[in-house]
Amino acid sequence: MKISEAFIPTLREVPADAVIVSHRLMFRAGMIRKLSNGLFAYLPLGLRSFRKIETIVREEMDATGSLEIKPTVVVPGELWKESGRWNAYGDALMRIKNRTGADFVVSPTAEEAFTALVRDELSSYRQLPISLYQINTKYRDEVRPRYGVMRGREFMMKDAYSFHTDEKSLDETYRKMGTAYRRVFKRCALTVIPVQADSGAMGGSGSEEIMVESEIGDNTLLLCRCCTYAANVEKAGCLPDYTAQPDTDAAKAAAAGIPPIEKIDTPNVKTIEELCAFLKTDAKSFIKTLVYKAINVELDLSKTPGSMRPEKRSSAAGLPAREAQAYPEAFFAVAIRGDLDINETKLSALLKAASVELAGEDDVRRITGAPVGFAGPVGLGTVPLIADLSVTTINDGICGGLAKDLHYRHAAFGRDFNAWMVADVRTVRAGDRCPQCSGELYEKKGNELGHIFKLGSKYTDSMNVTYLDEDGKNRVTIMGCYGLGLDRTLASIIEEHHDEDGIIWPMSVAPYQVIIVPIKYEGAVKQTADSLEAALERMKVECLLDDRDERPGVKFKDADLIGIPVRIVVGEKNLAGNAPRVELKRRSEKENRLVPVSSIVDEVTGIIQAELAGLDS
Amino acid sequence: MKISEAFIPTLREVPADAVIVSHRLMFRAGMIRKLSNGLFAYLPLGLRSFRKIETIVREEMDATGSLEIKPTVVVPGELWKESGRWNAYGDALMRIKNRTGADFVVSPTAEEAFTALVRDELSSYRQLPISLYQINTKYRDEVRPRYGVMRGREFMMKDAYSFHTDEKSLDETYRKMGTAYRRVFKRCALTVIPVQADSGAMGGSGSEEIMVESEIGDNTLLLCRCCTYAANVEKAGCLPDYTAQPDTDAAKAAAAGIPPIEKIDTPNVKTIEELCAFLKTDAKSFIKTLVYKAINVELDLSKTPGSMRPEKRSSAAGLPAREAQAYPEAFFAVAIRGDLDINETKLSALLKAASVELAGEDDVRRITGAPVGFAGPVGLGTVPLIADLSVTTINDGICGGLAKDLHYRHAAFGRDFNAWMVADVRTVRAGDRCPQCSGELYEKKGNELGHIFKLGSKYTDSMNVTYLDEDGKNRVTIMGCYGLGLDRTLASIIEEHHDEDGIIWPMSVAPYQVIIVPIKYEGAVKQTADSLEAALERMKVECLLDDRDERPGVKFKDADLIGIPVRIVVGEKNLAGNAPRVELKRRSEKENRLVPVSSIVDEVTGIIQAELAGLDS
């Protein structure tokens, strides 16, 4: 391909909103252009790399036995109402009314469409498992799209969905997908971090995110310095830096030598910092208590303590089964050591709630009998108390006194108060100890490239996907789902493989494998360049030939910018004599060397095959 | 691929709305399922054929030098406002407001996006021509989607757009595209009819539609029995079945022997049929005159005759240049021989109007001074008269008298009235004579698979796409556009290639090339079937193996239904003895024959290569 015919509008400058390397380089290399905020068009060079990623993903999906299908991008709103996500999804869901007033969505994900398709074909256990995928356009109406295709509004996602009779079968597909994902990213030369992830909101029971490190990552990851432990902060666990005492008798015993609990006046002192200063102590002595409102709680709350009992939904008509059985809202007090933070994702998962949020002022006043700032576990009789493990070790603590300007000191878990539940609900942070090996955890920012999860029966329940089992009984299938963002994968490759001059493409996803740069495209140089291009293309090598009438410096700069892995420079001087030679340089290396024209094709195909084989091993 | 793992849910029955063969067969063969009215999901078998068509289209587009890009499916409404189509497109355009209130469309076509992308990169004539394409999701909110994927709401279209400095360059790309389209359809084994088409509404100046014959076609085509002439009825011409006399002197002379024009009372006689009965004559003696309202007329009307002068738009602010210069509406009388129909597309093109429509009752009364039914060319002083060529030969005609219950007889063109314009505005019909060879024309219904047109500067004017020419002058580019519907191509292949038992796939687009049917999948039969599958797959033959525990009759019926081109039946009896054999049958033939197992792979690969080579020649 002649560069003059390839529509590669390279640029020296970038727009101000291109703040990350991949966005800047994709723009400068003429790979993408912006149509609107969060909407990008791939130009020919960008699309070539994009299609290579698409092919790698397709090959690895096919290898798992998953079958490709193609539902529409615009799907009926009815399906989303069936699943309950028409309301639950939030504003990122692009909802449309068509000319007849019917509701549609521009798919941000496709659980509903796949579930509906499988439901209509499924009758017997003999048909299961089924694993289907698509590679198709998705749309999410992000509030703040940014970082180029890393976080666009429209993007391409590979999403697979599997349907099973039992956990064992789901586990097997889940494992295969995990392996396939690792292979995809290896072939793309990406260093990924597979992390345990929470799947609370998706209703799942096992999930892994495949992350890449990124300074602008959406996710905080906790990694162990000593072992392979890696987890999203939403799910990360840690060893306690204390000896937990969930056994209340033990806790009571530990408090034996502590003075009895005692009220203290704390006028105008509300924050923990103020209180620490006032009492000349530190936050670790403090039992912080927060009141939470949990939404759509599926946990059985019929036997919880407290005078304020949550009520089930009075009318369940038209709602998916799960929602109909849930408590629309329920309040809880959550106590944790003063220097720690509550992890709301863990709390949601613990309560099997759709979400949790801090209770409002009025609710706090109603529940604690005091303004915000004086909640405490001692004497709280209205709502159930959940104690983080950290609280169980405090046998001489300070806590809110359930009245304005009142606190307690010498409060002891097990002696002065008990909890309805003791659980790990803390947010882990750098410096905490690895739950696997007790090594030190550290933090990284990461971007999610893929996510695999066991969905369980969230969608198959609400959308009623059943089959007859071996005994002729009607059963609900369980489901897994597996997403992978193609645009983000592309951008991440550039984030990992570049230098100050431009992109350094791994061979597997390079838009072209070789660029031929004639110093001046005329005479013998032109002839050699042309015949080299023809010879390489006969060997199925993807070649770009810089036929422009530009200075060599400009051509070299562009070749470096667009990052073609192998560069061949054809110059008059090296062609002279009996053994004409050309200059060979790999984009990833500093040095170039002269290679006889007679052996350059072999040399280049050797380089390409070796690199591809290394990535695909 | 084992059929038990291929998710091919074949059916014996079809839904009532599947009225055409391709819809029925795609549904029965498990190729598609309906998600909603006009929204279809491709299941694995359907998608395999679909992807093959996509690959053929991509290869042929690449061969023209067109470059693939990928804009978004959801595009900013602003671009559509720039081009003027935000308002002009009608209700089939799916318009959306996002969460911030910004306007978007789900692309039904992509002139705007491509034009905007090229505009932003274009500076010099040296960059032209540019030809770009995409194969991407389109959405049209059709009022009545039907016939399965033949006329769905969401579909995949290949759309290409080319940009040029001059007509010569546009012509060249237009020709290349025409050739590429013929190759695409030949490789898909489709018999197509390229027809001259009108491109009035698109503002073009040369266009060809590639049609397939179809009983449910949207288009009426006129074809010549003697030569290759083929045209859409909207554009079809014909030889006059009369000697036209656009020369008014000649017309006047021809009327020399005719009695003078004379008023006749025609109480309660309004239609031509009634009048023919009343005057005992036939429709050919009648000069039918209709009043038309033309919208957005770009023709210069400053010198038209008539007392009612159309006015230019008073304020042109914010409108594209073309619309700002046009007459928002203008009225015309159009006269034609009584037995003929006016072709509104020809009339629009003649007037350079966005559209034309029959004037309402009030306008007719205002313009003709009479109720509907008495318009006539004689003495009409209000609006310009356009006479179809057929009128010029009438020198003793009957026509409306511009007053209730009044007609004229002995009216003669050139003597009793003249026309502002004489032109061909008639609708051609079966039986008319071919304009190329005077052979007889006949009609067919057709569906459009592709459409190539020279758009001229319609979009580049309104969206201001300019470049500097060799002299440093700013010029507007001209444009061509080239669409091809992939889903419709797929359905049309099935329409052309099927029998009462199912689909008969051409090799190039078959989802699998070979189906192996073991009579009973066990023992030696299973062994032979498995090793045959492995051997064929090593040769890159796409194989389906029917491993189901079904009766042979069921398997044969399914194999015929899904239409795999080559069937190999493996049975115990034929495997016995020293020279084990299998049964080979092509889907397109009635007969089968026995082939030694030792040579079946060669035999099959030979068949496949020969058929592919035949299609791709």
PDB file of C-alpha atoms in Angstrom, chain B residues 113-334:
ATOM      1  CA  ALA B 113     -20.214  11.669   9.020  1.00  0.00           C
ATOM      2  CA  PHE B 114     -17.943  10.878   6.070  1.00  0.00           C
ATOM      3  CA  THR B 115     -18.221  14.378   4.684  1.00  0.00           C
ATOM      4  CA  ALA B 116     -17.342  15.888   8.047  1.00  0.00           C
ATOM      5  CA  LEU B 117     -14.336  13.590   8.473  1.00  0.00           C
ATOM      6  CA  VAL B 118     -12.980  14.372   5.015  1.00  0.00           C
ATOM      7  CA  ARG B 119     -13.665  18.074   5.368  1.00  0.00           C
ATOM      8  CA  ASP B 120     -11.504  18.294   8.461  1.00  0.00           C
ATOM      9  CA  GLU B 121      -8.519  16.625   6.781  1.00  0.00           C
ATOM     10  CA  LEU B 122      -8.746  18.142   3.326  1.00  0.00           C
ATOM     11  CA  SER B 123      -6.593  21.021   2.255  1.00  0.00           C
ATOM     12  CA  SER B 124      -5.070  20.382  -1.160  1.00  0.00           C
ATOM     13  CA  TYR B 125      -6.141  18.911  -4.505  1.00  0.00           C
ATOM     14  CA  ARG B 126      -3.182  16.567  -4.074  1.00  0.00           C
ATOM     15  CA  GLN B 127      -5.167  14.618  -1.455  1.00  0.00           C
ATOM     16  CA  LEU B 128      -7.970  13.879  -3.911  1.00  0.00           C
ATOM     17  CA  PRO B 129      -9.581  11.625  -4.905  1.00  0.00           C
ATOM     18  CA  ILE B 130     -10.385   9.943  -1.586  1.00  0.00           C
ATOM     19  CA  SER B 131     -12.642   6.912  -1.429  1.00  0.00           C
ATOM     20  CA  LEU B 132     -13.726   5.606   1.974  1.00  0.00           C
ATOM     21  CA  TYR B 133     -16.200   2.971   3.084  1.00  0.00           C
ATOM     22  CA  GLN B 134     -17.648   1.296   6.134  1.00  0.00           C
ATOM     23  CA  ILE B 135     -19.578  -1.897   6.761  1.00  0.00           C
ATOM     24  CA  ASN B 136     -21.670  -0.959   9.716  1.00  0.00           C
ATOM     25  CA  THR B 137     -25.011  -0.991  11.482  1.00  0.00           C
ATOM     26  CA  LYS B 138     -27.752   1.209  10.087  1.00  0.00           C
ATOM     27  CA  TYR B 139     -31.176   1.964  11.463  1.00  0.00           C
ATOM     28  CA  ARG B 140     -34.283   3.174   9.689  1.00  0.00           C
ATOM     29  CA  ASP B 141     -37.476   3.463  11.613  1.00  0.00           C
ATOM     30  CA  GLU B 142     -39.571   1.914   8.835  1.00  0.00           C
ATOM     31  CA  VAL B 143     -43.323   2.206   9.238  1.00  0.00           C
ATOM     32  CA  ARG B 144     -43.873  -1.302   7.939  1.00  0.00           C
ATOM     33  CA  PRO B 145     -40.817  -3.503   8.313  1.00  0.00           C
ATOM     34  CA  ARG B 146     -41.477  -6.903   6.763  1.00  0.00           C
ATOM     35  CA  TYR B 147     -40.141  -9.825   4.784  1.00  0.00           C
ATOM     36  CA  GLY B 148     -37.596 -10.696   7.463  1.00  0.00           C
ATOM     37  CA  VAL B 149     -34.156  -9.215   6.939  1.00  0.00           C
ATOM     38  CA  MET B 150     -35.215  -8.102   3.445  1.00  0.00           C
ATOM     39  CA  ARG B 151     -36.770  -4.981   4.930  1.00  0.00           C
ATOM     40  CA  GLY B 152     -35.763  -4.745   8.550  1.00  0.00           C
ATOM     41  CA  ARG B 153     -35.344  -1.673  10.724  1.00  0.00           C
ATOM     42  CA  GLU B 154     -31.771  -2.392  11.732  1.00  0.00           C
ATOM     43  CA  PHE B 155     -29.500  -3.737   9.029  1.00  0.00           C
ATOM     44  CA  MET B 156     -25.899  -3.763   7.877  1.00  0.00           C
ATOM     45  CA  MET B 157     -24.935  -1.642   4.939  1.00  0.00           C
ATOM     46  CA  LYS B 158     -21.684  -1.185   3.116  1.00  0.00           C
ATOM     47  CA  ASP B 159     -21.612   2.475   2.285  1.00  0.00           C
ATOM     48  CA  ALA B 160     -18.783   4.138   0.422  1.00  0.00           C
ATOM     49  CA  TYR B 161     -18.245   7.820  -0.285  1.00  0.00           C
ATOM     50  CA  SER B 162     -15.767   9.302  -2.713  1.00  0.00           C
ATOM     51  CA  PHE B 163     -14.494  12.863  -3.021  1.00  0.00           C
ATOM     52  CA  HIS B 164     -13.129  14.421  -6.192  1.00  0.00           C
ATOM     53  CA  THR B 165     -11.874  17.569  -7.825  1.00  0.00           C
ATOM     54  CA  ASP B 166     -13.763  16.989 -11.073  1.00  0.00           C
ATOM     55  CA  GLU B 167     -16.345  14.935 -12.958  1.00  0.00           C
ATOM     56  CA  LYS B 168     -13.720  12.900 -14.741  1.00  0.00           C
ATOM     57  CA  SER B 169     -12.273  11.614 -11.485  1.00  0.00           C
ATOM     58  CA  LEU B 170     -15.766  10.961 -10.110  1.00  0.00           C
ATOM     59  CA  ASP B 171     -16.669   9.073 -13.289  1.00  0.00           C
ATOM     60  CA  GLU B 172     -13.668   6.832 -12.857  1.00  0.00           C
ATOM     61  CA  THR B 173     -14.481   5.868  -9.272  1.00  0.00           C
ATOM     62  CA  TYR B 174     -18.149   5.498 -10.197  1.00  0.00           C
ATOM     63  CA  ARG B 175     -17.189   3.058 -12.935  1.00  0.00           C
ATOM     64  CA  LYS B 176     -14.877   1.107 -10.645  1.00  0.00           C
ATOM     65  CA  MET B 177     -17.659   0.838  -8.093  1.00  0.00           C
ATOM     66  CA  GLY B 178     -20.070  -0.392 -10.762  1.00  0.00           C
ATOM     67  CA  THR B 179     -17.598  -3.113 -11.676  1.00  0.00           C
ATOM     68  CA  ALA B 180     -17.000  -4.012  -8.028  1.00  0.00           C
ATOM     69  CA  TYR B 181     -20.745  -4.342  -7.432  1.00  0.00           C
ATOM     70  CA  ARG B 182     -21.122  -6.670 -10.392  1.00  0.00           C
ATOM     71  CA  ARG B 183     -18.280  -8.785  -9.024  1.00  0.00           C
ATOM     72  CA  VAL B 184     -19.774  -8.898  -5.522  1.00  0.00           C
ATOM     73  CA  PHE B 185     -23.087 -10.169  -6.837  1.00  0.00           C
ATOM     74  CA  LYS B 186     -21.484 -12.593  -9.242  1.00  0.00           C
ATOM     75  CA  ARG B 187     -19.451 -14.094  -6.425  1.00  0.00           C
ATOM     76  CA  CYS B 188     -22.698 -14.378  -4.445  1.00  0.00           C
ATOM     77  CA  ALA B 189     -24.285 -16.197  -7.420  1.00  0.00           C
ATOM     78  CA  LEU B 190     -26.949 -13.548  -7.745  1.00  0.00           C
ATOM     79  CA  THR B 191     -28.612 -12.633 -11.019  1.00  0.00           C
ATOM     80  CA  VAL B 192     -28.850  -8.884 -10.889  1.00  0.00           C
ATOM     81  CA  ILE B 193     -30.370  -6.245 -13.109  1.00  0.00           C
ATOM     82  CA  PRO B 194     -28.433  -2.976 -13.207  1.00  0.00           C
ATOM     83  CA  VAL B 195     -30.888  -0.212 -13.968  1.00  0.00           C
ATOM     84  CA  GLN B 196     -30.717   3.464 -14.597  1.00  0.00           C
ATOM     85  CA  ALA B 197     -32.224   5.120 -11.612  1.00  0.00           C
ATOM     86  CA  ASP B 198     -33.397   8.497 -10.657  1.00  0.00           C
ATOM     87  CA  SER B 199     -31.349  10.284  -8.085  1.00  0.00           C
ATOM     88  CA  GLY B 200     -33.467  13.380  -7.872  1.00  0.00           C
ATOM     89  CA  ALA B 201     -34.027  13.411  -4.161  1.00  0.00           C
ATOM     90  CA  MET B 202     -30.336  12.840  -3.512  1.00  0.00           C
ATOM     91  CA  GLY B 203     -29.401  15.764  -5.688  1.00  0.00           C
ATOM     92  CA  GLY B 204     -27.266  13.712  -8.010  1.00  0.00           C
ATOM     93  CA  SER B 205     -26.448  13.565 -11.636  1.00  0.00           C
ATOM     94  CA  GLY B 206     -26.065   9.917 -12.607  1.00  0.00           C
ATOM     95  CA  SER B 207     -27.025   6.844 -10.728  1.00  0.00           C
ATOM     96  CA  GLU B 208     -27.476   3.128 -11.124  1.00  0.00           C
ATOM     97  CA  GLU B 209     -29.408   0.716  -9.011  1.00  0.00           C
ATOM     98  CA  ILE B 210     -28.471  -2.937  -8.858  1.00  0.00           C
ATOM     99  CA  MET B 211     -31.714  -4.854  -8.591  1.00  0.00           C
ATOM    100  CA  VAL B 212     -32.789  -8.427  -8.145  1.00  0.00           C
ATOM    101  CA  GLU B 213     -36.118  -9.560  -9.486  1.00  0.00           C
ATOM    102  CA  SER B 214     -38.575 -10.108  -6.662  1.00  0.00           C
ATOM    103  CA  GLU B 215     -42.299 -10.561  -6.546  1.00  0.00           C
ATOM    104  CA  ILE B 216     -42.340  -8.404  -3.429  1.00  0.00           C
ATOM    105  CA  GLY B 217     -39.983  -5.805  -4.864  1.00  0.00           C
ATOM    106  CA  ASP B 218     -40.348  -2.134  -3.989  1.00  0.00           C
ATOM    107  CA  ASN B 219     -39.444  -1.043  -7.474  1.00  0.00           C
ATOM    108  CA  THR B 220     -41.046  -1.334 -10.891  1.00  0.00           C
ATOM    109  CA  LEU B 221     -38.479  -1.952 -13.577  1.00  0.00           C
ATOM    110  CA  LEU B 222     -38.897  -1.593 -17.314  1.00  0.00           C
ATOM    111  CA  LEU B 223     -36.803  -3.929 -19.387  1.00  0.00           C
ATOM    112  CA  CYS B 224     -36.457  -4.312 -23.110  1.00  0.00           C
ATOM    113  CA  ARG B 225     -37.231  -7.614 -24.804  1.00  0.00           C
ATOM    114  CA  CYS B 226     -34.653  -6.896 -27.519  1.00  0.00           C
ATOM    115  CA  CYS B 227     -31.699  -5.137 -25.935  1.00  0.00           C
ATOM    116  CA  THR B 228     -30.101  -4.608 -22.500  1.00  0.00           C
ATOM    117  CA  TYR B 229     -32.106  -1.499 -21.646  1.00  0.00           C
ATOM    118  CA  ALA B 230     -33.315  -1.538 -18.049  1.00  0.00           C
ATOM    119  CA  ALA B 231     -34.595   1.348 -16.002  1.00  0.00           C
ATOM    120  CA  ASN B 232     -36.515   2.101 -12.873  1.00  0.00           C
ATOM    121  CA  VAL B 233     -40.002   3.322 -13.757  1.00  0.00           C
ATOM    122  CA  GLU B 234     -39.097   6.552 -11.985  1.00  0.00           C
ATOM    123  CA  LYS B 235     -36.564   7.272 -14.673  1.00  0.00           C
ATOM    124  CA  ALA B 236     -37.535   5.066 -17.622  1.00  0.00           C
ATOM    125  CA  GLY B 237     -37.833   6.707 -20.984  1.00  0.00           C
ATOM    126  CA  CYS B 238     -39.490   5.356 -24.098  1.00  0.00           C
ATOM    127  CA  LEU B 239     -39.855   6.138 -27.740  1.00  0.00           C
ATOM    128  CA  PRO B 240     -43.025   8.129 -28.317  1.00  0.00           C
ATOM    129  CA  ASP B 241     -45.847   6.188 -29.942  1.00  0.00           C
ATOM    130  CA  TYR B 242     -46.541   9.403 -31.815  1.00  0.00           C
ATOM    131  CA  THR B 243     -44.480  11.971 -33.688  1.00  0.00           C
ATOM    132  CA  ALA B 244     -43.648  14.651 -31.220  1.00  0.00           C
ATOM    133  CA  GLN B 245     -43.940  18.229 -32.417  1.00  0.00           C
ATOM    134  CA  PRO B 246     -42.185  20.392 -29.908  1.00  0.00           C
ATOM    135  CA  ASP B 247     -41.881  22.899 -32.739  1.00  0.00           C
ATOM    136  CA  THR B 248     -44.998  24.987 -32.354  1.00  0.00           C
ATOM    137  CA  ASP B 249     -45.012  26.128 -35.985  1.00  0.00           C
ATOM    138  CA  ALA B 250     -45.183  22.532 -37.117  1.00  0.00           C
ATOM    139  CA  ALA B 251     -47.913  21.929 -34.590  1.00  0.00           C
ATOM    140  CA  LYS B 252     -49.820  24.945 -35.821  1.00  0.00           C
ATOM    141  CA  ALA B 253     -49.567  23.733 -39.385  1.00  0.00           C
ATOM    142  CA  ALA B 254     -50.804  20.296 -38.417  1.00  0.00           C
ATOM    143  CA  ALA B 255     -53.881  21.917 -36.952  1.00  0.00           C
ATOM    144  CA  ALA B 256     -54.653  23.797 -40.136  1.00  0.00           C
ATOM    145  CA  GLY B 257     -57.518  21.575 -41.231  1.00  0.00           C
ATOM    146  CA  ILE B 258     -59.095  21.268 -37.789  1.00  0.00           C
ATOM    147  CA  PRO B 259     -62.293  23.160 -36.910  1.00  0.00           C
ATOM    148  CA  PRO B 260     -61.854  26.089 -34.567  1.00  0.00           C
ATOM    149  CA  ILE B 261     -61.829  25.504 -30.861  1.00  0.00           C
ATOM    150  CA  GLU B 262     -65.296  25.334 -29.352  1.00  0.00           C
ATOM    151  CA  LYS B 263     -66.817  25.375 -25.867  1.00  0.00           C
ATOM    152  CA  ILE B 264     -68.978  22.459 -24.787  1.00  0.00           C
ATOM    153  CA  ASP B 265     -71.201  22.156 -21.752  1.00  0.00           C
ATOM    154  CA  THR B 266     -70.384  19.091 -19.720  1.00  0.00           C
ATOM    155  CA  PRO B 267     -72.733  19.193 -16.720  1.00  0.00           C
ATOM    156  CA  ASN B 268     -71.673  16.858 -13.912  1.00  0.00           C
ATOM    157  CA  VAL B 269     -68.983  15.291 -16.047  1.00  0.00           C
ATOM    158  CA  LYS B 270     -65.625  15.351 -14.364  1.00  0.00           C
ATOM    159  CA  THR B 271     -63.537  12.268 -14.877  1.00  0.00           C
ATOM    160  CA  ILE B 272     -61.944  11.384 -18.178  1.00  0.00           C
ATOM    161  CA  GLU B 273     -63.935   8.148 -18.255  1.00  0.00           C
ATOM    162  CA  GLU B 274     -67.193  10.050 -17.864  1.00  0.00           C
ATOM    163  CA  LEU B 275     -66.149  12.525 -20.505  1.00  0.00           C
ATOM    164  CA  CYS B 276     -65.137   9.819 -22.974  1.00  0.00           C
ATOM    165  CA  ALA B 277     -68.544   8.219 -22.542  1.00  0.00           C
ATOM    166  CA  PHE B 278     -70.297  11.590 -22.820  1.00  0.00           C
ATOM    167  CA  LEU B 279     -68.439  12.602 -25.985  1.00  0.00           C
ATOM    168  CA  LYS B 280     -68.142   9.101 -27.416  1.00  0.00           C
ATOM    169  CA  THR B 281     -64.401   9.355 -27.841  1.00  0.00           C
ATOM    170  CA  ASP B 282     -61.358   7.793 -26.113  1.00  0.00           C
ATOM    171  CA  ALA B 283     -58.819   9.050 -23.629  1.00  0.00           C
ATOM    172  CA  LYS B 284     -56.149   9.563 -26.262  1.00  0.00           C
ATOM    173  CA  SER B 285     -58.085  12.569 -27.615  1.00  0.00           C
ATOM    174  CA  PHE B 286     -58.035  14.185 -24.252  1.00  0.00           C
ATOM    175  CA  ILE B 287     -55.552  16.728 -22.929  1.00  0.00           C
ATOM    176  CA  LYS B 288     -55.412  16.013 -19.195  1.00  0.00           C
ATOM    177  CA  THR B 289     -54.193  18.993 -17.156  1.00  0.00           C
ATOM    178  CA  LEU B 290     -53.122  18.754 -13.533  1.00  0.00           C
ATOM    179  CA  VAL B 291     -51.981  21.462 -11.170  1.00  0.00           C
ATOM    180  CA  TYR B 292     -48.832  20.646  -9.193  1.00  0.00           C
ATOM    181  CA  LYS B 293     -47.181  22.235  -6.235  1.00  0.00           C
ATOM    182  CA  ALA B 294     -43.409  21.915  -6.364  1.00  0.00           C
ATOM    183  CA  ILE B 295     -41.341  22.225  -3.171  1.00  0.00           C
ATOM    184  CA  ASN B 296     -37.894  23.850  -2.917  1.00  0.00           C
ATOM    185  CA  VAL B 297     -37.492  24.537  -6.601  1.00  0.00           C
ATOM    186  CA  GLU B 298     -33.933  25.352  -7.589  1.00  0.00           C
ATOM    187  CA  LEU B 299     -34.710  26.177 -11.227  1.00  0.00           C
ATOM    188  CA  ASP B 300     -34.607  29.886 -12.043  1.00  0.00           C
ATOM    189  CA  LEU B 301     -38.264  30.931 -12.149  1.00  0.00           C
ATOM    190  CA  SER B 302     -37.691  34.652 -12.510  1.00  0.00           C
ATOM    191  CA  LYS B 303     -38.868  34.658 -16.121  1.00  0.00           C
ATOM    192  CA  THR B 304     -41.733  32.209 -16.037  1.00  0.00           C
ATOM    193  CA  PRO B 305     -45.033  33.334 -17.514  1.00  0.00           C
ATOM    194  CA  GLY B 306     -48.158  33.614 -15.389  1.00  0.00           C
ATOM    195  CA  SER B 307     -49.702  36.166 -13.077  1.00  0.00           C
ATOM    196  CA  MET B 308     -48.956  34.251  -9.912  1.00  0.00           C
ATOM    197  CA  ARG B 309     -45.206  34.556  -9.426  1.00  0.00           C
ATOM    198  CA  PRO B 310     -43.460  32.305  -6.942  1.00  0.00           C
ATOM    199  CA  GLU B 311     -41.355  34.052  -4.351  1.00  0.00           C
ATOM    200  CA  LYS B 312     -37.905  33.246  -3.099  1.00  0.00           C
ATOM    201  CA  ARG B 313     -37.396  32.546   0.537  1.00  0.00           C
ATOM    202  CA  SER B 314     -37.466  35.859   2.363  1.00  0.00           C
ATOM    203  CA  SER B 315     -34.943  34.937   5.045  1.00  0.00           C
ATOM    204  CA  ALA B 316     -32.248  32.448   4.295  1.00  0.00           C
ATOM    205  CA  ALA B 317     -30.520  32.576   7.653  1.00  0.00           C
ATOM    206  CA  GLY B 318     -29.163  29.276   8.889  1.00  0.00           C
ATOM    207  CA  LEU B 319     -30.182  27.309   5.823  1.00  0.00           C
ATOM    208  CA  PRO B 320     -27.839  25.374   3.538  1.00  0.00           C
ATOM    209  CA  ALA B 321     -26.950  27.403   0.450  1.00  0.00           C
ATOM    210  CA  ARG B 322     -29.045  25.313  -1.927  1.00  0.00           C
ATOM    211  CA  GLU B 323     -32.201  25.653   0.121  1.00  0.00           C
ATOM    212  CA  ALA B 324     -31.672  29.348   0.741  1.00  0.00           C
ATOM    213  CA  GLN B 325     -31.591  30.021  -2.999  1.00  0.00           C
ATOM    214  CA  ALA B 326     -34.631  27.902  -3.822  1.00  0.00           C
ATOM    215  CA  TYR B 327     -38.278  28.809  -4.174  1.00  0.00           C
ATOM    216  CA  PRO B 328     -40.010  27.244  -1.182  1.00  0.00           C
ATOM    217  CA  GLU B 329     -43.048  26.479  -3.333  1.00  0.00           C
ATOM    218  CA  ALA B 330     -44.203  27.106  -6.864  1.00  0.00           C
ATOM    219  CA  PHE B 331     -47.258  26.006  -8.857  1.00  0.00           C
ATOM    220  CA  PHE B 332     -47.342  24.586 -12.363  1.00  0.00           C
ATOM    221  CA  ALA B 333     -49.955  23.173 -14.686  1.00  0.00           C
ATOM    222  CA  VAL B 334     -48.896  19.968 -16.407  1.00  0.00           C
TER     223      VAL B 334
END
